[in-house]
Short mmCIF file of C-alpha atoms in Angstrom, two decimals:
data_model
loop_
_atom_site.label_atom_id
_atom_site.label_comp_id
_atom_site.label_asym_id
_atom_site.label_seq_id
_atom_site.Cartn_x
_atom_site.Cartn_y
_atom_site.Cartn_z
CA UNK A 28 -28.06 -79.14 69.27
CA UNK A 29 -28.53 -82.92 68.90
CA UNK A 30 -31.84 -82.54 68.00
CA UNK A 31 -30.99 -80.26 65.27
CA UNK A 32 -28.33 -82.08 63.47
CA UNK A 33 -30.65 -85.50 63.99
CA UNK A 34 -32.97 -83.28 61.70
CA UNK A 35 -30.11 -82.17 59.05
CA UNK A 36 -29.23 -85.76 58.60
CA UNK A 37 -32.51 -88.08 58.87
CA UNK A 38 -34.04 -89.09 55.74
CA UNK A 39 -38.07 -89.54 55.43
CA UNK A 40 -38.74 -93.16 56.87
CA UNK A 41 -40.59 -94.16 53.33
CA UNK A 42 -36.84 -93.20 51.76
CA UNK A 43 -35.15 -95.51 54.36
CA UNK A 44 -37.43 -98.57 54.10
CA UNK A 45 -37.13 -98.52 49.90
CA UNK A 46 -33.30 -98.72 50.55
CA UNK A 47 -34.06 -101.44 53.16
CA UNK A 48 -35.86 -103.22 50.89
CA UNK A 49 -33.27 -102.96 47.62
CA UNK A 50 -29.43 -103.10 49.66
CA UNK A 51 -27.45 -104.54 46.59
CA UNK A 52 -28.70 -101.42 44.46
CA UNK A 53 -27.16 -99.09 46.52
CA UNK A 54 -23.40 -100.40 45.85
CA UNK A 55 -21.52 -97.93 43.99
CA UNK A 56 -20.68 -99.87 40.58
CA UNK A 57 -17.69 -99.08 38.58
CA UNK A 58 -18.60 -98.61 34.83
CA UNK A 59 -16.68 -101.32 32.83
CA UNK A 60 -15.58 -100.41 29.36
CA UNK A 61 -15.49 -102.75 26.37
CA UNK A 62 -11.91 -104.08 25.97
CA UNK A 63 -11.89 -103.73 21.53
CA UNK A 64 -9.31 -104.82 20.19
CA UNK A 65 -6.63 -102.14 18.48
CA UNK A 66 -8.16 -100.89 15.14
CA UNK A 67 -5.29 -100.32 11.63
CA UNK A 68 -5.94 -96.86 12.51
CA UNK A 69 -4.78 -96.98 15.82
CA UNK A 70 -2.14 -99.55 15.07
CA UNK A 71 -0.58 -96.81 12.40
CA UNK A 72 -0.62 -94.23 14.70
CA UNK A 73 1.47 -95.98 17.06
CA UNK A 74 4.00 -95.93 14.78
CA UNK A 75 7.01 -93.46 15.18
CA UNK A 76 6.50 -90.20 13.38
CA UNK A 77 9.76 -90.93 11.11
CA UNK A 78 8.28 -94.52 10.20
CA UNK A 79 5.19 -92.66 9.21
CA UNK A 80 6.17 -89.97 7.10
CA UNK A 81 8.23 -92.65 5.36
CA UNK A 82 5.32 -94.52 4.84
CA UNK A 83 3.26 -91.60 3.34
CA UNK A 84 6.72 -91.00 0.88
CA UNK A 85 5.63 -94.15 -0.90
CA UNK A 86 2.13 -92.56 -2.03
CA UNK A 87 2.66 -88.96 -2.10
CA UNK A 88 6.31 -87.80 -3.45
CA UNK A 89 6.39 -88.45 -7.16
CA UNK A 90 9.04 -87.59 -9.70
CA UNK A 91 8.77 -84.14 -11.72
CA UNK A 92 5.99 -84.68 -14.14
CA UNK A 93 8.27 -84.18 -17.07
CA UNK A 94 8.99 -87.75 -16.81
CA UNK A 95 5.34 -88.90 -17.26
CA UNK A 96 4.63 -91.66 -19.32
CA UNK A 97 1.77 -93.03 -20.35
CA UNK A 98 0.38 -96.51 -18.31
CA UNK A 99 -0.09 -99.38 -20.54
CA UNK A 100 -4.25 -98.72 -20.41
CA UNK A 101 -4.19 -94.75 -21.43
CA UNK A 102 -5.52 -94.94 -25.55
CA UNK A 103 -2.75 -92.62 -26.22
CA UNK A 104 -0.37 -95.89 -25.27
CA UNK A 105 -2.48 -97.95 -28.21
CA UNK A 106 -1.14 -98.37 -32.12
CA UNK A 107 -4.46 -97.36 -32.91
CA UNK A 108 -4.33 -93.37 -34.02
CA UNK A 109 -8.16 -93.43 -34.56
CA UNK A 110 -8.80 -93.85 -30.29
CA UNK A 111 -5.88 -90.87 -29.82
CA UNK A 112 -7.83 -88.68 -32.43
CA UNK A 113 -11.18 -89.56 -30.49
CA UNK A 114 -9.50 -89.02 -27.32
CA UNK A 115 -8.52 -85.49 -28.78
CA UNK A 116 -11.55 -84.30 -30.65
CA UNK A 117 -14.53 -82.55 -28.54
CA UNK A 118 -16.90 -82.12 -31.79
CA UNK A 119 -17.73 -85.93 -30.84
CA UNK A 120 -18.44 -85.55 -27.45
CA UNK A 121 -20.44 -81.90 -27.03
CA UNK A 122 -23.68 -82.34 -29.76
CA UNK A 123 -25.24 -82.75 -26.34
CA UNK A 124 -24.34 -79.51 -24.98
CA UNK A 125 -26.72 -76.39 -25.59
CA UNK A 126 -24.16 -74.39 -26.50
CA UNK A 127 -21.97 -75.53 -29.16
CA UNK A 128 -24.19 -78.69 -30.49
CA UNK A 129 -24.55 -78.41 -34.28
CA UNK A 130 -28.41 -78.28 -34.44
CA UNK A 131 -30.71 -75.29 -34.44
CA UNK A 132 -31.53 -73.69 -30.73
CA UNK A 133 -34.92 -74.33 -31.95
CA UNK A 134 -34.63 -78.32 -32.76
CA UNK A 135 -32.66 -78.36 -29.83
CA UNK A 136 -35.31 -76.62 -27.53
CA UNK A 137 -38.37 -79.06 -28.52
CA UNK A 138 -36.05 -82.41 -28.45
CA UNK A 139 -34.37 -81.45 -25.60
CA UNK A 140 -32.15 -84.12 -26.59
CA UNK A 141 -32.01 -86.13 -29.70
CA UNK A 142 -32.22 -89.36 -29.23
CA UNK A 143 -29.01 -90.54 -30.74
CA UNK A 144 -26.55 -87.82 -28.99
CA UNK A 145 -25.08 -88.71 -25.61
CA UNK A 146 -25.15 -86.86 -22.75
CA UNK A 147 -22.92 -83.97 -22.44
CA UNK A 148 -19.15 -84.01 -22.55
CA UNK A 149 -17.57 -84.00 -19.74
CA UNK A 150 -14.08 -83.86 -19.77
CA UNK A 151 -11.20 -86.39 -18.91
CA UNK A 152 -9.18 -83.59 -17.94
CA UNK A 153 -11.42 -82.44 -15.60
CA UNK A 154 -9.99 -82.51 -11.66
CA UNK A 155 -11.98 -84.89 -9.65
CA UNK A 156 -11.66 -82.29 -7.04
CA UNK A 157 -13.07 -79.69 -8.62
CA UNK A 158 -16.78 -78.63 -7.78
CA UNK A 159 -19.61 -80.89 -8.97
CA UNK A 160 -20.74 -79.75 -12.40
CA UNK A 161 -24.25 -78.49 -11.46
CA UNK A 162 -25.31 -77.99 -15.18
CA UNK A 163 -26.48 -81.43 -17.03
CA UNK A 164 -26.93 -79.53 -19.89
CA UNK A 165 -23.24 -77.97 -20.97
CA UNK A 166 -20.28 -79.56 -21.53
CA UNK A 167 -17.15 -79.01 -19.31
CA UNK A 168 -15.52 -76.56 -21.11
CA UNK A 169 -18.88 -74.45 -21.72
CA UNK A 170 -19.60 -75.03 -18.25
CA UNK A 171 -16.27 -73.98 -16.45
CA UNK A 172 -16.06 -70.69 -18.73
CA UNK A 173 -19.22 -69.43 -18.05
CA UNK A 174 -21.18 -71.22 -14.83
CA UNK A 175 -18.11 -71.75 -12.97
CA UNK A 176 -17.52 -69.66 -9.99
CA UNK A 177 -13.70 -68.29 -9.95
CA UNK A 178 -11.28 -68.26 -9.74
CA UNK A 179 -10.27 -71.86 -10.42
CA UNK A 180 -6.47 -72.21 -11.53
CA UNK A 181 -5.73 -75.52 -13.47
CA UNK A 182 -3.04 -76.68 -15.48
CA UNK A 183 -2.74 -75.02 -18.85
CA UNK A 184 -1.55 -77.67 -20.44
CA UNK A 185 -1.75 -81.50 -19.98
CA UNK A 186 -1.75 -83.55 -22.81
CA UNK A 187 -2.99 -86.95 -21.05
CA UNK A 188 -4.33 -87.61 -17.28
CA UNK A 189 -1.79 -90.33 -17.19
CA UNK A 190 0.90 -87.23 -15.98
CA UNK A 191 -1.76 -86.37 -12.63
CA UNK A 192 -0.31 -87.02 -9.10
CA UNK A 193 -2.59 -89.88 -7.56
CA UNK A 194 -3.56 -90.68 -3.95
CA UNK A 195 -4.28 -87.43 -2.78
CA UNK A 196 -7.24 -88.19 -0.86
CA UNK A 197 -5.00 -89.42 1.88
CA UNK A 198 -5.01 -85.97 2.62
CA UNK A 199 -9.06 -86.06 3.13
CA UNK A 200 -9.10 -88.83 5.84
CA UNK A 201 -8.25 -86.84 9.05
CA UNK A 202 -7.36 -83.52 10.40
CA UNK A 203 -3.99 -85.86 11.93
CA UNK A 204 -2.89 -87.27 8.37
CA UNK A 205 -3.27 -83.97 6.50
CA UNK A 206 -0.94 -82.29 8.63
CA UNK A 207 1.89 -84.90 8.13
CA UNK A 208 0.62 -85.71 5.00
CA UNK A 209 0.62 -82.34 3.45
CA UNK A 210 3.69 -81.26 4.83
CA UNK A 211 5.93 -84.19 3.67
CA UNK A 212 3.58 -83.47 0.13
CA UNK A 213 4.62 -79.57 -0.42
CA UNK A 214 8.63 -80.56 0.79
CA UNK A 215 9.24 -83.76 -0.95
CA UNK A 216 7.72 -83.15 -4.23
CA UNK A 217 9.13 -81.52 -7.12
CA UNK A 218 6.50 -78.62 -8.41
CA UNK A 219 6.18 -78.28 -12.32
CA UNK A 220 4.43 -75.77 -14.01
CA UNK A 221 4.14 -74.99 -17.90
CA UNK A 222 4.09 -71.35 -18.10
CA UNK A 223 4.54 -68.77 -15.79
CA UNK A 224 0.62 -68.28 -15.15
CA UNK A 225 -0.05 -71.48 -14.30
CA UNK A 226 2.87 -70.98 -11.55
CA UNK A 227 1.50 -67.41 -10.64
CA UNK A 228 -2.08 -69.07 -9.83
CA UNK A 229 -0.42 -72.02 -7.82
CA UNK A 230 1.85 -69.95 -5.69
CA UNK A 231 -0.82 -66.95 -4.96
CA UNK A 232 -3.89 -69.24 -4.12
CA UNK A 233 -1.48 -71.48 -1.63
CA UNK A 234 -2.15 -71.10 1.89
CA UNK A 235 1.28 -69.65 3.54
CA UNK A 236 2.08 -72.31 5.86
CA UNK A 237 2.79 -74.60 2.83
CA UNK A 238 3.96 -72.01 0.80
CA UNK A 239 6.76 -71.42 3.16
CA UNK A 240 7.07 -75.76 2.82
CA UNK A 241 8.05 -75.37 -0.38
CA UNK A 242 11.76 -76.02 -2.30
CA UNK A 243 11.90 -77.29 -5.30
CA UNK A 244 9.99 -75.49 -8.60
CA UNK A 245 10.59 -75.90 -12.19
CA UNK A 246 9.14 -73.04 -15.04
CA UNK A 247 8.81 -73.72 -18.48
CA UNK A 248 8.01 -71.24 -21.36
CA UNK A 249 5.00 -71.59 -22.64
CA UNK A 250 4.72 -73.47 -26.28
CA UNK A 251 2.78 -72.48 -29.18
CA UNK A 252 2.96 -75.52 -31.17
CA UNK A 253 0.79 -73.64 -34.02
CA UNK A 254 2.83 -70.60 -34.23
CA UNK A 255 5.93 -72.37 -33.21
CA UNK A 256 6.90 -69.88 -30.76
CA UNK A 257 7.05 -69.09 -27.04
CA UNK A 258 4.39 -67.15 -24.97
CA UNK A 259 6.39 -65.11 -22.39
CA UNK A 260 4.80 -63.26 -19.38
CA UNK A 261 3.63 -59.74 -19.70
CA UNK A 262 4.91 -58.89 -16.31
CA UNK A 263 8.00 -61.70 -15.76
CA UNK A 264 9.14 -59.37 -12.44
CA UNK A 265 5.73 -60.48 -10.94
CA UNK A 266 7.07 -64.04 -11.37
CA UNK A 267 9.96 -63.39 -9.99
CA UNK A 268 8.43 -61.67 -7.08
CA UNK A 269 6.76 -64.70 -6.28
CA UNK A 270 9.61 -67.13 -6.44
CA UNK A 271 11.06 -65.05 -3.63
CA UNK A 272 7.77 -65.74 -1.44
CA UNK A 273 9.42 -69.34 -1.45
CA UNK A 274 11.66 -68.99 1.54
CA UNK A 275 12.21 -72.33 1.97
CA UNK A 276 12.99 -72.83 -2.26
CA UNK A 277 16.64 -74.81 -2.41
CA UNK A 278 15.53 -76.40 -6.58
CA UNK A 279 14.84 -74.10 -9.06
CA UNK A 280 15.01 -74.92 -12.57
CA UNK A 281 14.16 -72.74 -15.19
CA UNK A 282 13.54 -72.98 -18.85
CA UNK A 283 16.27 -71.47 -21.09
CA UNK A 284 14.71 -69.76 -23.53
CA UNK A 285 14.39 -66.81 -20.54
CA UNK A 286 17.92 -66.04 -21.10
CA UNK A 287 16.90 -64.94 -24.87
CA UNK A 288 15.31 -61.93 -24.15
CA UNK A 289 16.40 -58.71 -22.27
CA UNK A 290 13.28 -57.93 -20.43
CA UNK A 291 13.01 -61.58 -18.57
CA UNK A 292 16.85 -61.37 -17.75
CA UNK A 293 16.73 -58.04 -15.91
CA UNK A 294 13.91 -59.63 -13.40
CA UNK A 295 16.52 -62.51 -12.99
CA UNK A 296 19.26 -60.70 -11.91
CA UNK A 297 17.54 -58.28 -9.40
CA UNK A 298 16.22 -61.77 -7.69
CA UNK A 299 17.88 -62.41 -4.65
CA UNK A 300 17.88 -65.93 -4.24
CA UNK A 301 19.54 -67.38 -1.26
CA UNK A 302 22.98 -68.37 -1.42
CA UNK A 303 22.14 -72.29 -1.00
CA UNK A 304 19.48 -72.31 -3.68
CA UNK A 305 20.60 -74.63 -6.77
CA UNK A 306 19.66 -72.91 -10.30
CA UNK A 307 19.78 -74.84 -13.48
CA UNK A 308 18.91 -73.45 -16.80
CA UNK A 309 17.49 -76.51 -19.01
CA UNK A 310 17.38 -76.77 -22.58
CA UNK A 311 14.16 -78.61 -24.50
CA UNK A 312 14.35 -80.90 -27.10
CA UNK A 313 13.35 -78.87 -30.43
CA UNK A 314 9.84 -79.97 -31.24
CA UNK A 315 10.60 -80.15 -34.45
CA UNK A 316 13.23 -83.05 -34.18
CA UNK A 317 10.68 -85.28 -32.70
CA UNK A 318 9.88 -88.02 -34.47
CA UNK A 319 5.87 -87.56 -36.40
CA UNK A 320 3.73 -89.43 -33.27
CA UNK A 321 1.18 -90.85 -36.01
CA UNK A 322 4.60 -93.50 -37.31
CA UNK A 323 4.94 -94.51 -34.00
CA UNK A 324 3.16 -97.57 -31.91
CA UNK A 325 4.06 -96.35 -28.73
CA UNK A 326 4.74 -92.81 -27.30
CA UNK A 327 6.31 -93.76 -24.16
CA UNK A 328 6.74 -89.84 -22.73
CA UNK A 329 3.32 -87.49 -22.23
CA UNK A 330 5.68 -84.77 -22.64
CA UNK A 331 8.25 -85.56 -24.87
CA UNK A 332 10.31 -82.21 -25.32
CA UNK A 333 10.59 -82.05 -21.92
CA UNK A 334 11.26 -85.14 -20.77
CA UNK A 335 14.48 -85.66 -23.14
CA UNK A 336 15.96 -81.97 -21.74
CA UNK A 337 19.45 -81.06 -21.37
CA UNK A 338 21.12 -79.48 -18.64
CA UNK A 339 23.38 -76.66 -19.67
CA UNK A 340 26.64 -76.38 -17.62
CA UNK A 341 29.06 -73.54 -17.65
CA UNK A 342 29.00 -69.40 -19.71
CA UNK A 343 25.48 -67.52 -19.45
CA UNK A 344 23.60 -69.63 -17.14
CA UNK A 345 26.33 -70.28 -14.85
CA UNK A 346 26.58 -66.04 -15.19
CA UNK A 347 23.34 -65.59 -14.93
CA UNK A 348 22.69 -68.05 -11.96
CA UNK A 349 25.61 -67.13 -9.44
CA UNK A 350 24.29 -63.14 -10.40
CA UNK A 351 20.67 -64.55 -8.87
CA UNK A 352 21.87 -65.58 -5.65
CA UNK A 353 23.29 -62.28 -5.57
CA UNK A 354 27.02 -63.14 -6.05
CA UNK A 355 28.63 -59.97 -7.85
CA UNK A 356 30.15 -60.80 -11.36
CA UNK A 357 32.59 -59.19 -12.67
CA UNK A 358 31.58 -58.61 -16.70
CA UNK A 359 27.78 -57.27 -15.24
CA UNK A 360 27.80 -53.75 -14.92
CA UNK A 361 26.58 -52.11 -12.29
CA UNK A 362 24.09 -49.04 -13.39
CA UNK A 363 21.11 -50.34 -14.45
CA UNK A 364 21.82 -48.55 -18.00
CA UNK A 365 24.81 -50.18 -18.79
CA UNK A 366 23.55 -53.40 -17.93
CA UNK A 367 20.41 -53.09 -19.83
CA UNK A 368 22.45 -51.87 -22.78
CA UNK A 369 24.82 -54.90 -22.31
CA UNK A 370 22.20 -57.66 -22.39
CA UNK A 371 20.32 -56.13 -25.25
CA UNK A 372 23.31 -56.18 -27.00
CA UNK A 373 23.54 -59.66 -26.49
CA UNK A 374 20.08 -60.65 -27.44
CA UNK A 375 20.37 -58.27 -30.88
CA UNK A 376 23.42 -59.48 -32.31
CA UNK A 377 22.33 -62.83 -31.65
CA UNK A 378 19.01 -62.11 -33.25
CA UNK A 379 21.00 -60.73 -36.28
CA UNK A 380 23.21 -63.85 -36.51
CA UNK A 381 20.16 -66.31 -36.53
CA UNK A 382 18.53 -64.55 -39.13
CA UNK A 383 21.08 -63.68 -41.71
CA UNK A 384 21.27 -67.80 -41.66
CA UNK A 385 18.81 -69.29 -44.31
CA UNK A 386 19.56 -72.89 -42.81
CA UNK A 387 19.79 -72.14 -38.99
CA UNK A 388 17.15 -74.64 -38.52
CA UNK A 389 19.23 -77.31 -40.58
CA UNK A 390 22.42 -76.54 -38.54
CA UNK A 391 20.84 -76.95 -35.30
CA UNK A 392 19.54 -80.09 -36.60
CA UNK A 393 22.78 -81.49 -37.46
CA UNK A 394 24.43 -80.63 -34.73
CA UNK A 395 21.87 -81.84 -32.31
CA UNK A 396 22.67 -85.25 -33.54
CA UNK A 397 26.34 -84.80 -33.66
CA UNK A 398 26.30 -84.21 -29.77
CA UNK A 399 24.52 -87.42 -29.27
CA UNK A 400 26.87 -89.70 -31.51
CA UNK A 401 24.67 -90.17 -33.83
CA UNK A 402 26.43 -89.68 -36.60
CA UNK A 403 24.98 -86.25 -38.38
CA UNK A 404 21.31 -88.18 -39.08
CA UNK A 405 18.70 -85.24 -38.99
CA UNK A 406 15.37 -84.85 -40.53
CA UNK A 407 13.93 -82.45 -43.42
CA UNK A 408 17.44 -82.94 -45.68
CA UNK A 409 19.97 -80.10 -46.13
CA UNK A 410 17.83 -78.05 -48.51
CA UNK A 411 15.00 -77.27 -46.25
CA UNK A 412 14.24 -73.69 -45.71
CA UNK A 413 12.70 -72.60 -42.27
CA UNK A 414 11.45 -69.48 -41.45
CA UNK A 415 13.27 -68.13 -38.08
CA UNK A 416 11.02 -65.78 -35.79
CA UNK A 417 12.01 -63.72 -32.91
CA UNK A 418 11.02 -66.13 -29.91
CA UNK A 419 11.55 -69.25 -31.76
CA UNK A 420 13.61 -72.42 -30.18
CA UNK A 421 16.14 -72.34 -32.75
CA UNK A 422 18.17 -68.65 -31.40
CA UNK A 423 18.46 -70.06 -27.94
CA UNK A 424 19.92 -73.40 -29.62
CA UNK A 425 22.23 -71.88 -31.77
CA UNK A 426 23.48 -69.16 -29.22
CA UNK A 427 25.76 -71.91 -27.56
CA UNK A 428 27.43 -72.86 -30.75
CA UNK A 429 27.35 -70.15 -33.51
CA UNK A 430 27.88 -67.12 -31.25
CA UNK A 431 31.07 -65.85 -30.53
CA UNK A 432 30.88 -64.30 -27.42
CA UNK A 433 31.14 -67.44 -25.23
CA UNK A 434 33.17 -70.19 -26.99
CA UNK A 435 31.76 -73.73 -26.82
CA UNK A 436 33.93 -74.94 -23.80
CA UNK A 437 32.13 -72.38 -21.82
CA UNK A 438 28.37 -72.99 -23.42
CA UNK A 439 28.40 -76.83 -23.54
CA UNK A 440 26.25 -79.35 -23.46
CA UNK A 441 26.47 -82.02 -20.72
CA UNK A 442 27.87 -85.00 -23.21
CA UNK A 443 26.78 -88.62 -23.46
CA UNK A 444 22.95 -87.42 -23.15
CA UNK A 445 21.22 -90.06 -25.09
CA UNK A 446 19.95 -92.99 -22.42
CA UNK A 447 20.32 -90.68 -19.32
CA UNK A 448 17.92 -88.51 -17.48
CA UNK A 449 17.73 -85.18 -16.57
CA UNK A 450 18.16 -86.15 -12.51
CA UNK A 451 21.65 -88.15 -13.93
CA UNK A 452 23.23 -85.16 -15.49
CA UNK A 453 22.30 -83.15 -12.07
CA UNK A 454 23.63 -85.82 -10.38
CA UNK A 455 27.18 -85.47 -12.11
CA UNK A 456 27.60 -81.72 -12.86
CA UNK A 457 27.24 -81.77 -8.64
CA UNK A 458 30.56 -84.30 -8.55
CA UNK A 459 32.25 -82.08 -11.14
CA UNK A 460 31.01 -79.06 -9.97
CA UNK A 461 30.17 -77.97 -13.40
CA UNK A 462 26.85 -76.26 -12.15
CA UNK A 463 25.78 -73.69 -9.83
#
């Protein structure tokens, strides 16, 4: 037995006289670490979660975009109107690209590039986020038409960069700060959109988790400055569809040239909004009573109809808004025929009444001014003529004041708008409890 374990447990004697020979390496050493000082990194993640997210507030929650104006470097800021028409104009910036140059395919082909031409256009509108443009020899809009690979939403309309969110690539640094980051981004933040498929895009390429993060949305109309008219949705219930994917949704303002036709305000009505969502139906400053941007030095606003809006208080929209969170009214009928028969009787005989008017446009003008206390100054002179269209921003104007089937106590505007913003008049139809 001894003989056996003296076996298990004795070590060749070459083994034994090598540890003779070297004692001190055979201590068991502790590994020391390097004592580094506490990184900014580390130092901001010490930080309470509260004291962080307030912290990321300062970069990341912005006011609505509306209220863009233009920093004191953007060319559309200078006197100058020959940098804003250069800004504008792509026929200066895409000879370059093989597609819409100006020169023969052929001239083109053996040049490869004239001399003289720059390189091809790329855009200023262009999202620095967006894929690297692979193609040196197409311009950005030639390119994202045709090489892009889709689907790529993007704003349909932004007249200068100045109006982009910045310091978004705080959400690029770490997995840790994009999950704070993004979720005090998606809750704090105000989400504007021009048209209805520019919101459509947003909302169905979100990932849920932030989709359910959002709560405050405005939609516009859509603007066709050329044809002077408003682009509606072909399908508005699919909008409305999506604004109930919003569970979380406790802003929503909407533009209110909706309420002017029959087929957007059936989609309204069957929303189902919940009961602690705030509505407000804004009104745009006509288009035409802005001032002509080449006589002016400085354009302060990027979007200047928008940014001057008006918050209606009180008849439809108050109607209309209560019926969207579901509230039962008593002058809305409820078959669907009778209450398809009642708005379209609403939207005719107002049609009717704009158009038997030869000077609607003139009368809207004057009594734009008159609200503001300005003393009845309006632009074009009593004898102009306009041409009203179905669609146009003068029937939704005029409905509040010419119309007799809500008086103008019920269908006013909020007063003493000049010098206030849009967040003021919210702030005091909520103390008067003039809105819904």
């Amino acid at each position: 037995m001894r003989i056996a374990q003296h076996l298990s447990t004795s070590r060749p004697p070459r083994v034994e006289r090598a540890r003779t020979k070297h004692p001190h390496d055979n201590l068991h050493r502790e590994p020391t670490e390097a004592i580094h000082s506490p990184s900014l990194s580390d130092r901001f993640h010490a930080l309470p979660t509260e004291l962080r997210r307030h912290i990321f507030s300062f970069l990341l929650a912005q006011p609505v975009k509306w209220n863009a104006h233009h920093t004191p470097a953007c060319i559309l800021h200078d006197g100058d109107w020959a940098c804003r028409d250069d800004y504008y104009d792509y026929t200066l910036n895409t000879d370059g690209c093989v597609r819409c140059h100006r020169w023969p395919t052929s001239v083109w082909r053996s040049c490869n590039r004239i001399l003289w031409i720059p390189g091809p256009f790329v855009g200023p509108w262009r999202s620095q986020w967006a894929s690297e443009q692979l193609n040196p020899w197409v311009c950005t809009e030639c390119y994202d038409a045709n090489l892009r690979s889709k689907p790529f939403p993007r704003a349909r309309s932004l007249p200068c960069i100045c109006a982009r969110r910045e310091h978004l690539e705080i959400l690029l640094i770490c997995r840790k700060w994009y999950e704070e980051a993004a979720e005090l981004f998606h809750t704090s933040n105000i989400f504007a959109f021009e048209d209805c498929g520019t919101f459509f895009d947003f909302v169905h390429h979100l990932f849920p988790r932030w989709r359910a993060n959002i709560s405050k949305i405005s939609l516009m109309a859509y603007y066709l400055e050329d044809d002077s008219k408003f682009e509606f949705p072909k399908s508005f219930g699919t909008v409305c569809s999506y604004l109930r994917r919003l569970p979380s949704l406790s802003h929503l303002e909407l533009d209110a040239v909706f309420l002017t036709r029959t087929d957007l305000l059936l989609p309204l009505l069957r929303l189902g909004l919940p009961s602690q969502t705030k509505i407000y139906f804004t009104l745009r400053r006509p288009s035409r009573l802005l001032p002509d941007l080449r006589k002016l030095l400085v354009i302060p606003e990027v979007w200047p109809e928008l940014a001057n809006r008006v918050l209606l208080k009180g008849g439809l929209p108050e109607e209309i808004a209560r019926a969207m969170r579901g509230e039962r009214r008593p002058w809305l009928p409820r078959s669907k025929r009778a209450r398809l028969a009642l708005l379209g009787r609403l939207v005719d005989d107002y049609c009717k009444l704009v158009a038997s008017n030869n000077d609607a446009h003139v009368f809207w003008q004057r009594l734009w001014y008159e609200v503001q206390g300005r003393g009845g100054i309006f632009a074009g002179g009593a004898t102009e003529k306009v041409d009203v269209h179905c669609g146009d921003m003068e029937e939704w104007e005029r409905l509040w004041y010419a119309a007799n089937l809500w008086s103008v106590e019920r269908a006013r505007v909020c007063p003493g708008f000049m010098g206030r913003s849009f967040e003021e008049q919210v702030a005091e139809a909520e103390e008067t409890g003039g809105c819904p």
